[in-house]
JSON list of C-alpha atoms in Angstrom, two decimals:
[
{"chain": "A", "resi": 1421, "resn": "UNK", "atom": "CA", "xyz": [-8.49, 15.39, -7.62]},
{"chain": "A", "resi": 1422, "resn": "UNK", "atom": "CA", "xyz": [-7.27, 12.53, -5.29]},
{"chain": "A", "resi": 1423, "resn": "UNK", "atom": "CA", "xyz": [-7.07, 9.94, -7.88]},
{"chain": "A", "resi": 1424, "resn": "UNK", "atom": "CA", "xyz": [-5.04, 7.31, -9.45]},
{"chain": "A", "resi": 1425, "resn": "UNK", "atom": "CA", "xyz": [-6.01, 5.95, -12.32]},
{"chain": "A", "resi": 1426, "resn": "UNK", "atom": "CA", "xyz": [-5.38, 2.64, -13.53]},
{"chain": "A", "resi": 1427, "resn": "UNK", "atom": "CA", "xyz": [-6.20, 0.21, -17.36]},
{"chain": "A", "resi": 1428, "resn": "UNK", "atom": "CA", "xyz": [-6.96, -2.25, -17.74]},
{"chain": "A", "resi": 1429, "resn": "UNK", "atom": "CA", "xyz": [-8.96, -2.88, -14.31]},
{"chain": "A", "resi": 1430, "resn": "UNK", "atom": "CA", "xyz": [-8.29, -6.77, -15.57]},
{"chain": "A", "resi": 1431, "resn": "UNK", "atom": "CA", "xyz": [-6.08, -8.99, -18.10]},
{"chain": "A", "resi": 1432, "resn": "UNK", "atom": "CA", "xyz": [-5.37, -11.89, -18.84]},
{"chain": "A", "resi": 1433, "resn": "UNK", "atom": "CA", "xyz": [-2.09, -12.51, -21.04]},
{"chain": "A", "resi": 1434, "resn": "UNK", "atom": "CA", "xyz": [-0.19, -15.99, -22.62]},
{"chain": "A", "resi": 1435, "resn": "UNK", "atom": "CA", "xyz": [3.17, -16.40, -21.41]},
{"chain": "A", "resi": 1436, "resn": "UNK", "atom": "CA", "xyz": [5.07, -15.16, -24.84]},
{"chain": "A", "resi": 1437, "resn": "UNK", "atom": "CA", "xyz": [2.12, -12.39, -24.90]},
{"chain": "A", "resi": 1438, "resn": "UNK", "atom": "CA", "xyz": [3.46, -8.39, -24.35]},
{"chain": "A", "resi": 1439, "resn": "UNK", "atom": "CA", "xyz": [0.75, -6.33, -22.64]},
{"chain": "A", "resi": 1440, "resn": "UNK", "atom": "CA", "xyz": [1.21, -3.21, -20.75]},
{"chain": "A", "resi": 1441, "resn": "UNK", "atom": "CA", "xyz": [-0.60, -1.71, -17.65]},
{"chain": "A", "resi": 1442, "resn": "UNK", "atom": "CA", "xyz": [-1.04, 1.90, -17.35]},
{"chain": "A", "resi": 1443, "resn": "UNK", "atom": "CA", "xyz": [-1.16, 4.45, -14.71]},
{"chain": "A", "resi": 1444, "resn": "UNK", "atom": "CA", "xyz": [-2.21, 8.31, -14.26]},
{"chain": "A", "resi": 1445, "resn": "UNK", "atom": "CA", "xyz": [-2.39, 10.76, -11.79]},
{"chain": "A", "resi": 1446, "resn": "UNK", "atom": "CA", "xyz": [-3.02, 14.38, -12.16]},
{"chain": "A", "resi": 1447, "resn": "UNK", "atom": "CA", "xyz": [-2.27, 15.55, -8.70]},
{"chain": "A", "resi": 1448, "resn": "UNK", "atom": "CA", "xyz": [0.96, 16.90, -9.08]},
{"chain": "A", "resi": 1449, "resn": "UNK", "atom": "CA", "xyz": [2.86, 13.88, -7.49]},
{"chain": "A", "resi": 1450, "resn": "UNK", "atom": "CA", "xyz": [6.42, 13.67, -8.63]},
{"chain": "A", "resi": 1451, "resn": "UNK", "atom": "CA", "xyz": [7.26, 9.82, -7.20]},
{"chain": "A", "resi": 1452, "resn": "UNK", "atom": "CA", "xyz": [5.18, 7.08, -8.72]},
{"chain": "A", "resi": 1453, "resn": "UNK", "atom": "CA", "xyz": [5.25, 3.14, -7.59]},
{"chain": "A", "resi": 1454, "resn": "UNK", "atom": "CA", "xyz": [4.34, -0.32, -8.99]},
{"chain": "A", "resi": 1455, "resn": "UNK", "atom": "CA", "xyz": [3.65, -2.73, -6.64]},
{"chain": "A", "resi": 1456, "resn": "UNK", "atom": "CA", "xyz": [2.52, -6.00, -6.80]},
{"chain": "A", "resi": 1457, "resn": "UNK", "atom": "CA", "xyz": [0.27, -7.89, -4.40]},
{"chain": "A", "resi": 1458, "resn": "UNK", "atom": "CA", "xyz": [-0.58, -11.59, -4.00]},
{"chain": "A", "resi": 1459, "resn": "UNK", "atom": "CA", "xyz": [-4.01, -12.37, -2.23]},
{"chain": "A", "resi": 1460, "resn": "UNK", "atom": "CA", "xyz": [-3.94, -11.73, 1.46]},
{"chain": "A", "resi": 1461, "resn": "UNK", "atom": "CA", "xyz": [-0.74, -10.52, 1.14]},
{"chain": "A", "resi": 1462, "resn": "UNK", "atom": "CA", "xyz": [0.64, -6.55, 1.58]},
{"chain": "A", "resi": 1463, "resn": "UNK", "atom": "CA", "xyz": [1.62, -4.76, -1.32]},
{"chain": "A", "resi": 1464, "resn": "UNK", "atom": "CA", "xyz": [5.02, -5.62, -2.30]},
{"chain": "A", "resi": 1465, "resn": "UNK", "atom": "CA", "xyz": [7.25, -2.60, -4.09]},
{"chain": "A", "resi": 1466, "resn": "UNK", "atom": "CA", "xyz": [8.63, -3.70, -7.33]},
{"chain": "A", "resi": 1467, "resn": "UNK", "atom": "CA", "xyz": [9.87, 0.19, -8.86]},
{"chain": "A", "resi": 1468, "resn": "UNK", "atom": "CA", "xyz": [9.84, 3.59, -7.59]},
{"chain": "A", "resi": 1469, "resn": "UNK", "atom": "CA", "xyz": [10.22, 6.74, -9.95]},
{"chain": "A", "resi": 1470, "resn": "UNK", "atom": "CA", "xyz": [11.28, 10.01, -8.98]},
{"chain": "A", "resi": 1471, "resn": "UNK", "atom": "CA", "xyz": [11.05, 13.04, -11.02]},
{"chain": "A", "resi": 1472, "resn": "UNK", "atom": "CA", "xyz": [10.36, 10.80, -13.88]},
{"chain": "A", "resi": 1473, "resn": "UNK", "atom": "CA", "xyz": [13.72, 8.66, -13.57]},
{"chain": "A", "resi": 1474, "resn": "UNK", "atom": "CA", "xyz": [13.97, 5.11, -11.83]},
{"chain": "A", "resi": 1475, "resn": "UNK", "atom": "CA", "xyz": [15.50, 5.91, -8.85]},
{"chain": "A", "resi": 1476, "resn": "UNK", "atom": "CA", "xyz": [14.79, 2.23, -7.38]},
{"chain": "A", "resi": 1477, "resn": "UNK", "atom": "CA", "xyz": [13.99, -1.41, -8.97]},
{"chain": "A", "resi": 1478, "resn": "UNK", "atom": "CA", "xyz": [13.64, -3.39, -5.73]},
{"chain": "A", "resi": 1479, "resn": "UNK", "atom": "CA", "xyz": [15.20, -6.73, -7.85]},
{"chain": "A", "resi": 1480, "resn": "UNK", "atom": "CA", "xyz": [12.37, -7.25, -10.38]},
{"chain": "A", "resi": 1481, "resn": "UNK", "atom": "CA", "xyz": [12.75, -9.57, -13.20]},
{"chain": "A", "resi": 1482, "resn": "UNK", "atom": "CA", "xyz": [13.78, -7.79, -16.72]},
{"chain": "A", "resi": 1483, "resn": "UNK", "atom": "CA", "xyz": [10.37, -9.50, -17.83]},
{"chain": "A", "resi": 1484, "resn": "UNK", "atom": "CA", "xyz": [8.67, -6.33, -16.36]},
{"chain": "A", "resi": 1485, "resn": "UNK", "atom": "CA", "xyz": [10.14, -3.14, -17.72]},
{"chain": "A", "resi": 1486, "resn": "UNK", "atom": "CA", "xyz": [8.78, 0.23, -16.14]},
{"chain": "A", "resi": 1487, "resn": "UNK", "atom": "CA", "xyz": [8.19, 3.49, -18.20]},
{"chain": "A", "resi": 1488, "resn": "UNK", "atom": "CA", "xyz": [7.51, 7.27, -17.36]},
{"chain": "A", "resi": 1489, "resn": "UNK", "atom": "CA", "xyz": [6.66, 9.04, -20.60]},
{"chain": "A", "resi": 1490, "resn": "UNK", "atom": "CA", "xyz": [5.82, 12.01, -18.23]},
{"chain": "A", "resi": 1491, "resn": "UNK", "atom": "CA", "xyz": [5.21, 13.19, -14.68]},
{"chain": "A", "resi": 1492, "resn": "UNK", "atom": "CA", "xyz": [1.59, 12.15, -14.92]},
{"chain": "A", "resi": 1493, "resn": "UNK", "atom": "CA", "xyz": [1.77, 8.66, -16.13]},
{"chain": "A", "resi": 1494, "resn": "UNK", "atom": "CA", "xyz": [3.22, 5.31, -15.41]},
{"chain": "A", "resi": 1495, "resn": "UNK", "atom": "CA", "xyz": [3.34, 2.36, -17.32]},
{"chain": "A", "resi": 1496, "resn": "UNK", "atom": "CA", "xyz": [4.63, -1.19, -16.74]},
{"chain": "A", "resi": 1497, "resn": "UNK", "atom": "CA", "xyz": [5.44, -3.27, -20.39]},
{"chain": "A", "resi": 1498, "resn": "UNK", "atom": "CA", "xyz": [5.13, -7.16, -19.49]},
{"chain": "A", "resi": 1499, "resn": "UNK", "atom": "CA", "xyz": [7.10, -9.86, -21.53]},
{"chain": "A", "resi": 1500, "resn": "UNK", "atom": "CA", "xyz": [7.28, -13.37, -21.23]},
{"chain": "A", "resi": 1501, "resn": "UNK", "atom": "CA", "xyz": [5.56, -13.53, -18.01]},
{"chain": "A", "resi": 1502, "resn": "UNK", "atom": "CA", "xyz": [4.98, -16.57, -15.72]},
{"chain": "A", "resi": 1503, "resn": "UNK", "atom": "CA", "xyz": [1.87, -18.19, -14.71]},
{"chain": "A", "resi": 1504, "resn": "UNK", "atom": "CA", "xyz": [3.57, -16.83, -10.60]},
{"chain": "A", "resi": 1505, "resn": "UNK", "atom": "CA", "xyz": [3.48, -13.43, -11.86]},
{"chain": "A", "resi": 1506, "resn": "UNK", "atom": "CA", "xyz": [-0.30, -13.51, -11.41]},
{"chain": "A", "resi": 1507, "resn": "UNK", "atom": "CA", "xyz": [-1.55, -10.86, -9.02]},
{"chain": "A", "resi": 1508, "resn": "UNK", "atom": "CA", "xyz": [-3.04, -7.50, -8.34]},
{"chain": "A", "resi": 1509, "resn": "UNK", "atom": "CA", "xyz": [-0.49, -5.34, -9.34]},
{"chain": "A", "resi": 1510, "resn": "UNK", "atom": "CA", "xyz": [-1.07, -1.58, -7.97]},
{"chain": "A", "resi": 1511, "resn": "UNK", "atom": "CA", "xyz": [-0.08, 2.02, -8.64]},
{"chain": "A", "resi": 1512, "resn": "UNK", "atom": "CA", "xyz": [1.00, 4.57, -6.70]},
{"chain": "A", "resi": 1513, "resn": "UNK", "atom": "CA", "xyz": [2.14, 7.91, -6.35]},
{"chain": "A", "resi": 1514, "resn": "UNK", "atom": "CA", "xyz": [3.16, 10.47, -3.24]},
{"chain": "A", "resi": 1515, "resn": "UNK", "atom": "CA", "xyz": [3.84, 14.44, -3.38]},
{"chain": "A", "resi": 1516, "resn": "UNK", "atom": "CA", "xyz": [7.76, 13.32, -3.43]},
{"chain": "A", "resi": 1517, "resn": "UNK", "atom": "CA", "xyz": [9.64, 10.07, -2.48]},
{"chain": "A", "resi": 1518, "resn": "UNK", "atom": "CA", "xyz": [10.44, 11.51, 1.03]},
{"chain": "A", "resi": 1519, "resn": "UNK", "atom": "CA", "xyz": [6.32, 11.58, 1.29]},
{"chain": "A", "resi": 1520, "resn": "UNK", "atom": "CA", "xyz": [6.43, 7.63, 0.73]},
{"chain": "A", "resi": 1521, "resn": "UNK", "atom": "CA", "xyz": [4.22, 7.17, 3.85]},
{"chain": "A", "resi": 1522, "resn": "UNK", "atom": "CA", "xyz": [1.26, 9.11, 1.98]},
{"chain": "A", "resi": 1523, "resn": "UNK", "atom": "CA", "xyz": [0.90, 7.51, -0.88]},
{"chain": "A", "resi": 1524, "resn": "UNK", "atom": "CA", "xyz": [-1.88, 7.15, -3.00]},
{"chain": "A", "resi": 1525, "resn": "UNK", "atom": "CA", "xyz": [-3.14, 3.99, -5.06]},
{"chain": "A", "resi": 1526, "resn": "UNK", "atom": "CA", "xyz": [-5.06, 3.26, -8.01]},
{"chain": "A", "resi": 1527, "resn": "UNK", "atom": "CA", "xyz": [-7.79, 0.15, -8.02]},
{"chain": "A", "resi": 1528, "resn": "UNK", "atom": "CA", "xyz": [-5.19, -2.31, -9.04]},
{"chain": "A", "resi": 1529, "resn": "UNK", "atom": "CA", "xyz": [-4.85, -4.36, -13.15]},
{"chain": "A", "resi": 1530, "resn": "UNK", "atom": "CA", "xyz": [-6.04, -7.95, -11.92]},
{"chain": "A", "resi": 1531, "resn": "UNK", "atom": "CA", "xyz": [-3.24, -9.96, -14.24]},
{"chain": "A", "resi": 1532, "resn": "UNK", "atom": "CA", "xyz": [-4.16, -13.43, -14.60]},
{"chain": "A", "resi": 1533, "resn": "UNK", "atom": "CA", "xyz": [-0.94, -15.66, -16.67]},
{"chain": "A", "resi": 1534, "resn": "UNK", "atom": "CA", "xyz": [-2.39, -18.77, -18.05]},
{"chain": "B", "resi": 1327, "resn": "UNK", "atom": "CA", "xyz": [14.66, -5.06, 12.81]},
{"chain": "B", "resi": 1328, "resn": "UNK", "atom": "CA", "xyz": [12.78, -3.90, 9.27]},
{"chain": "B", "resi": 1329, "resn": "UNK", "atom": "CA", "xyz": [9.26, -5.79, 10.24]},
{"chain": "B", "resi": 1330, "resn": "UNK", "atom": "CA", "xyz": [6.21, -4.50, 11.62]},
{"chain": "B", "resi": 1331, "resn": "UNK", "atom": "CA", "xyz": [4.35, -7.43, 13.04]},
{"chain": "B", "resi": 1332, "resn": "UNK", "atom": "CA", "xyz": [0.48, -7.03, 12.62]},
{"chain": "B", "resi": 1333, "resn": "UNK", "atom": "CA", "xyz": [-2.11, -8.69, 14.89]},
{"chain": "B", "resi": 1334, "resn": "UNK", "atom": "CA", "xyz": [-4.90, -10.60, 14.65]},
{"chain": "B", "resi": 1335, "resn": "UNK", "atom": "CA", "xyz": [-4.22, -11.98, 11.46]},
{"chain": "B", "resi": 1336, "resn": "UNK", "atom": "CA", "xyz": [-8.28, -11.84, 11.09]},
{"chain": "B", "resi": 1337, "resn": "UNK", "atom": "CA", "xyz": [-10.91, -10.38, 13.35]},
{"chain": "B", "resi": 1338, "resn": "UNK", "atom": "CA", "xyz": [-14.60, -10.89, 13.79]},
{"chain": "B", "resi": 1339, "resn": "UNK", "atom": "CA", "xyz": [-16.57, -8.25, 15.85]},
{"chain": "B", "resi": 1340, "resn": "UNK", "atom": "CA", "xyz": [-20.22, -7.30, 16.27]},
{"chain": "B", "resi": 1341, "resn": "UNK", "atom": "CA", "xyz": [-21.77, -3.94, 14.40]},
{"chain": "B", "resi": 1342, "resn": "UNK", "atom": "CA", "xyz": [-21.77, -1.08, 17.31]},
{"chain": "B", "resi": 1343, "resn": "UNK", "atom": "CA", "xyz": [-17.93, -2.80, 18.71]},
{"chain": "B", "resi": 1344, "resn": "UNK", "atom": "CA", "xyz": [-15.03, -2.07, 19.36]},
{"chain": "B", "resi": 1345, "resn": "UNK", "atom": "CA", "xyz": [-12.17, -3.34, 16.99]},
{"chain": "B", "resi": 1346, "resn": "UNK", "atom": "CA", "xyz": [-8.93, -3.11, 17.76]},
{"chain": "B", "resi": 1347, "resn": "UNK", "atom": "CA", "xyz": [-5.47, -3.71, 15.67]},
{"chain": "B", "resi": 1348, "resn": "UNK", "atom": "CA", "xyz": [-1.95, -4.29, 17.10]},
{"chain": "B", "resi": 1349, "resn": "UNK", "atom": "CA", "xyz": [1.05, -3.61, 15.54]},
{"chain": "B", "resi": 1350, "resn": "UNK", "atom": "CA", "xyz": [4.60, -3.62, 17.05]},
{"chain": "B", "resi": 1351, "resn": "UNK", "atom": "CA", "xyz": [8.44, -2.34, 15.33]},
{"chain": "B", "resi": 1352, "resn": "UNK", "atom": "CA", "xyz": [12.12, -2.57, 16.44]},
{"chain": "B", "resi": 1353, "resn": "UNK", "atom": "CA", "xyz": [13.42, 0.04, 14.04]},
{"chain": "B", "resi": 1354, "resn": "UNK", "atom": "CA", "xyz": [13.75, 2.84, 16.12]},
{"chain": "B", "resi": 1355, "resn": "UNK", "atom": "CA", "xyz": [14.20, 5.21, 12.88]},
{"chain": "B", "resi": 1356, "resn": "UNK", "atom": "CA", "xyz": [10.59, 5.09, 11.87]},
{"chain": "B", "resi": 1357, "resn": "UNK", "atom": "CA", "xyz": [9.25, 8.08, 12.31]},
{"chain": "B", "resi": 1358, "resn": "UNK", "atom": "CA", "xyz": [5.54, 7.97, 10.60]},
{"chain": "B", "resi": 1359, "resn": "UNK", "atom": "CA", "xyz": [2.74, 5.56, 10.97]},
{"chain": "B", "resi": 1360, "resn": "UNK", "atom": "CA", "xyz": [-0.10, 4.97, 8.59]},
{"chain": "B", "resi": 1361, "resn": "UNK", "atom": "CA", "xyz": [-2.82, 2.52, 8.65]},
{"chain": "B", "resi": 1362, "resn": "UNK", "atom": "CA", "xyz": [-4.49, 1.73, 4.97]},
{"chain": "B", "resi": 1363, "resn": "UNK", "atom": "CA", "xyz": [-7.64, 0.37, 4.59]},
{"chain": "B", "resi": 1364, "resn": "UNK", "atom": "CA", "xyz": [-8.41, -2.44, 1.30]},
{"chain": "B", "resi": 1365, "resn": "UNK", "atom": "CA", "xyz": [-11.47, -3.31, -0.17]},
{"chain": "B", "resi": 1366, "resn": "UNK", "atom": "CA", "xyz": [-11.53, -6.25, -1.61]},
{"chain": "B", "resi": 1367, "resn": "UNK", "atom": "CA", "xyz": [-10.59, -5.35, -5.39]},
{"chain": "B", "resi": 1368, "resn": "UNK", "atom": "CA", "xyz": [-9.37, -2.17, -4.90]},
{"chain": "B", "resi": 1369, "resn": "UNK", "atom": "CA", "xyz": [-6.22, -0.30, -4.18]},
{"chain": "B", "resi": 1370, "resn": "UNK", "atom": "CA", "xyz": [-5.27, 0.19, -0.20]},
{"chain": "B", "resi": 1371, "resn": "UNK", "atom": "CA", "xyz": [-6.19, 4.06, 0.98]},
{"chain": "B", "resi": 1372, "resn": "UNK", "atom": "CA", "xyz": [-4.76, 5.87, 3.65]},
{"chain": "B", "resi": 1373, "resn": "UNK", "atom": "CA", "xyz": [-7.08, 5.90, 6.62]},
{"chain": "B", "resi": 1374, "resn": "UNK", "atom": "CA", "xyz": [-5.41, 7.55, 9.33]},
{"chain": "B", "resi": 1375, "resn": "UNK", "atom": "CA", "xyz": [-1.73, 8.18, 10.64]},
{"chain": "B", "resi": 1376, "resn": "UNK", "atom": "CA", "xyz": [0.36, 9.37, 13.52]},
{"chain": "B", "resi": 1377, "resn": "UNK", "atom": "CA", "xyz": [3.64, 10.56, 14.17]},
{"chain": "B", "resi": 1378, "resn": "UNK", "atom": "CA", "xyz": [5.94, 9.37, 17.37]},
{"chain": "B", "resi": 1379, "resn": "UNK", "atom": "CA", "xyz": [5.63, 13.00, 19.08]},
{"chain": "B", "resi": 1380, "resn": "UNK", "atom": "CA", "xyz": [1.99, 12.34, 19.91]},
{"chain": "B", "resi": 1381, "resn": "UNK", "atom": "CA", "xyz": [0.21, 9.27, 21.53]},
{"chain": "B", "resi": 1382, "resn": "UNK", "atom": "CA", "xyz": [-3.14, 9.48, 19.99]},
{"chain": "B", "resi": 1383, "resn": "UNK", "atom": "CA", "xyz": [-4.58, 10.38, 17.19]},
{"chain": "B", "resi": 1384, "resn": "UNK", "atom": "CA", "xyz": [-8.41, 10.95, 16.44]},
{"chain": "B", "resi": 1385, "resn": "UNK", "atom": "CA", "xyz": [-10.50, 10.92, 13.38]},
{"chain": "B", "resi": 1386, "resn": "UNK", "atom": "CA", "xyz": [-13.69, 10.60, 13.26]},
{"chain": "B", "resi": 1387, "resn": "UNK", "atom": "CA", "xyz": [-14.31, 6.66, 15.01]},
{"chain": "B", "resi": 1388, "resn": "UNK", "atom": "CA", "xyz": [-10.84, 5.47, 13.98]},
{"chain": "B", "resi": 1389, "resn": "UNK", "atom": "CA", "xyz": [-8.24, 5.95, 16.65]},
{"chain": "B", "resi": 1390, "resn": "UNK", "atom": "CA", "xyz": [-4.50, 5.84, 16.38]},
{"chain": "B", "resi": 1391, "resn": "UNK", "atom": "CA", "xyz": [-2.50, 4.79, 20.05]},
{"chain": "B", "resi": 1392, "resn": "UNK", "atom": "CA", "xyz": [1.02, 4.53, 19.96]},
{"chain": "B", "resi": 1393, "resn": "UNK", "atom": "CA", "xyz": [2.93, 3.41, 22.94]},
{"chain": "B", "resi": 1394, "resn": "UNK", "atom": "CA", "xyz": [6.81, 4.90, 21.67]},
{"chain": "B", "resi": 1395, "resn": "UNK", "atom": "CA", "xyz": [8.84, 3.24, 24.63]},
{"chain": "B", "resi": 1396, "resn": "UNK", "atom": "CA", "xyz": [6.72, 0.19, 23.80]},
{"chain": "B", "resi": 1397, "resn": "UNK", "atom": "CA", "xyz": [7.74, 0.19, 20.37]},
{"chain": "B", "resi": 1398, "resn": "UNK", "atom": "CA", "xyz": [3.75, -0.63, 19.32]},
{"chain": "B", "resi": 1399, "resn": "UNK", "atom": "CA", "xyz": [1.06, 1.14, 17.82]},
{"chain": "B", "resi": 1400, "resn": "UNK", "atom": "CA", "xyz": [-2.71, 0.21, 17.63]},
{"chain": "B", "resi": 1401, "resn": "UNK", "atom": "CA", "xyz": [-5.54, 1.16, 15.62]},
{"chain": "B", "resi": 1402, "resn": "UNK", "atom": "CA", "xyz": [-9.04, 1.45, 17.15]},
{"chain": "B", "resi": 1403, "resn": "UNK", "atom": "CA", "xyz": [-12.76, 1.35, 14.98]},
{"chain": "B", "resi": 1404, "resn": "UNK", "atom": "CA", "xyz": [-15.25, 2.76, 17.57]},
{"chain": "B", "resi": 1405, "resn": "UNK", "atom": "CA", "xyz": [-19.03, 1.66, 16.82]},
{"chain": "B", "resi": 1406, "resn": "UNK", "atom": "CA", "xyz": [-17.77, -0.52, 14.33]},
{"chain": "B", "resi": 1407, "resn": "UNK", "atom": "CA", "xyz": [-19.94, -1.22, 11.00]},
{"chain": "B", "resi": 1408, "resn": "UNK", "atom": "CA", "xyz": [-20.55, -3.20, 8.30]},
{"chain": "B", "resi": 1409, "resn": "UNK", "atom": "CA", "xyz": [-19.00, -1.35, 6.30]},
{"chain": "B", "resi": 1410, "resn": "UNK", "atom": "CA", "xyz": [-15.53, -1.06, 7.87]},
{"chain": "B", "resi": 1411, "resn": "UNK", "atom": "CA", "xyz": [-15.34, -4.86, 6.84]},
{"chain": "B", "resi": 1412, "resn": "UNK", "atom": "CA", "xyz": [-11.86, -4.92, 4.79]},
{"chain": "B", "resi": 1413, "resn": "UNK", "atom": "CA", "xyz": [-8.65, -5.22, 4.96]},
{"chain": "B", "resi": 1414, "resn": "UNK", "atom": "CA", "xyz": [-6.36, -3.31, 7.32]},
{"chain": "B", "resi": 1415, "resn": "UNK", "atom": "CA", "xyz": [-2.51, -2.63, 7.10]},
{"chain": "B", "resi": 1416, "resn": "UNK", "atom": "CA", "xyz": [-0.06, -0.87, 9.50]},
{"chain": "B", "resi": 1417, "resn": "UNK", "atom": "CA", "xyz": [2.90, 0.44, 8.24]},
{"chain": "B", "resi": 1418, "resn": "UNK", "atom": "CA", "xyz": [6.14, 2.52, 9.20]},
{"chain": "B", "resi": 1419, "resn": "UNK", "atom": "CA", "xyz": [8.00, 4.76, 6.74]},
{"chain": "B", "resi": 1420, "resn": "UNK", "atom": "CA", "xyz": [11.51, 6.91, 8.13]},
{"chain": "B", "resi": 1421, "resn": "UNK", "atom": "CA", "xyz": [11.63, 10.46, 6.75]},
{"chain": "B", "resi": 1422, "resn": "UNK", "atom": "CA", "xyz": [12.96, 11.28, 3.20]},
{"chain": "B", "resi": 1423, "resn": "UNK", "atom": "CA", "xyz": [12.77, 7.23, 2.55]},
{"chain": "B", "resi": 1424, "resn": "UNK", "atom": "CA", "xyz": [10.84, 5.95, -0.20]},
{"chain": "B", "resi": 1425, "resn": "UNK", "atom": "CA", "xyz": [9.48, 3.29, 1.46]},
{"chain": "B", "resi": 1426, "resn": "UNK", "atom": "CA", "xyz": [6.77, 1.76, 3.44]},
{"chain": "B", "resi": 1427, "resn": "UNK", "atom": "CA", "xyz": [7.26, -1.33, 5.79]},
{"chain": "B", "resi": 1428, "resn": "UNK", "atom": "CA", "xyz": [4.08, -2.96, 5.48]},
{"chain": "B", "resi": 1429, "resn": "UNK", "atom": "CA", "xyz": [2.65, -5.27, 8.24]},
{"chain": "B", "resi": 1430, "resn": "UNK", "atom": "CA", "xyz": [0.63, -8.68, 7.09]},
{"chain": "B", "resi": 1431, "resn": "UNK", "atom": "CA", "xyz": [-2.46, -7.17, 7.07]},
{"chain": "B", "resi": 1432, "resn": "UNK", "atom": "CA", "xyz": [-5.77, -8.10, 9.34]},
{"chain": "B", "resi": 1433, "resn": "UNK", "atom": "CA", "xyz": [-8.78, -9.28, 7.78]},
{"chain": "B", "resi": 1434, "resn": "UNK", "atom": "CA", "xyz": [-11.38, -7.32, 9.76]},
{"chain": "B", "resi": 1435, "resn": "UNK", "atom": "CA", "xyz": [-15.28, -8.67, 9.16]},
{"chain": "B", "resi": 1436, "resn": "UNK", "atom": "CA", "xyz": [-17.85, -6.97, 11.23]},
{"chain": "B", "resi": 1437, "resn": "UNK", "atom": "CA", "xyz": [-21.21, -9.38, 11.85]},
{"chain": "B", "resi": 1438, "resn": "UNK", "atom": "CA", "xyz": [-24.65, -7.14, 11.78]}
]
């Protein structure tokens, strides 16, 4: 099993809403990473995990707040958000963090901010 | 000197062409090479990549080339199709690094 799951595929949240977005995989991976994409635009790394524990927040606003219950899921709690925070915002996971250039990615949450 | 710079920024080619994808570094540290492909609404997937110990790399009609004194790298669709219309992004990762230096991505559409 090659895949990353991802809920909800879409969402659409009020600015003093708190949603979350949720990620799985069940292939073992031990580094998992949100990313964030803006149309026509690469992926953009907002956290990394490794071995459960945040080994990297690449400068993300405290309105997003990252979670690993457990080595299989992912989850990123949203607060507060702005109407600029609207984008794909993608999964992924890799064997280890020094296996970054394989990485694996669910179908995306489509987050809309209104 | 962290960039890869991707062109075309879009490309049109005819079903049964060739299309071909140009990406160049200056970090001489990177040490792996994957291209992901994106359909629109869904999560980029690793299509093929190459290491700088070998010049080419085959699978299937996709082709890696990478040119290490040149510092560039290329990705080739052979017999291209309809439905190799997507997105395309090179990238360059360093070993034991967590993470991927994307380029800005070319819009491939192939015409039937």
């Amino acid at each position: 099993d090659t895949e990353v799951t991802q809920t909800p595929k879409h969402l659409v949240m009020g600015m003093t809403n708190k949603k979350s977005l949720k990620c799985e995989q069940h292939m073992g991976h031990r580094a998992m990473y949100w990313y964030k994409q803006k149309a026509k635009k690469p992926p953009e790394l907002m956290f990394v995990y490794s071995y459960e524990k945040l080994s990297i927040n690449e400068s993300v606003p405290s309105r997003f707040s990252p979670e690993c219950p457990n080595s299989s899921l992912l989850n990123l709690h949203l607060h507060a958000l702005q109407p600029e925070d609207s984008a794909l915002y993608l999964c992924a996971s890799s064997l280890t963090t020094g296996d970054s250039y394989e990485q694996y990615f669910g179908p995306g949450t489509r987050l809309t901010v209104t | 000197q962290q960039q890869v710079k991707q062109s075309p920024q879009s490309l049109i080619v005819q079903k049964g062409g060739i299309s071909i994808i140009n990406c160049a570094y200056e970090n001489t540290a990177f040490d792996y090479f994957p291209w992901y492909q994106q359909f629109p609404g869904k999560g980029p997937a690793l299509l093929i990549a190459i290491r700088p110990d070998v010049s080419e790399k085959k699978e299937g009609r996709f082709t890696i080339s990478f040119n290490k004194s040149a510092k560039q790298f290329s990705l080739h669709i052979m017999d291209s199709q309809p439905g190799d219309s997507a997105t395309y992004f090179c990238a360059a990762s360093w070993s034991s690094n967590y993470q991927l230096i994307w380029g800005a991505g070319t819009k491939l559409i192939i015409k039937p």
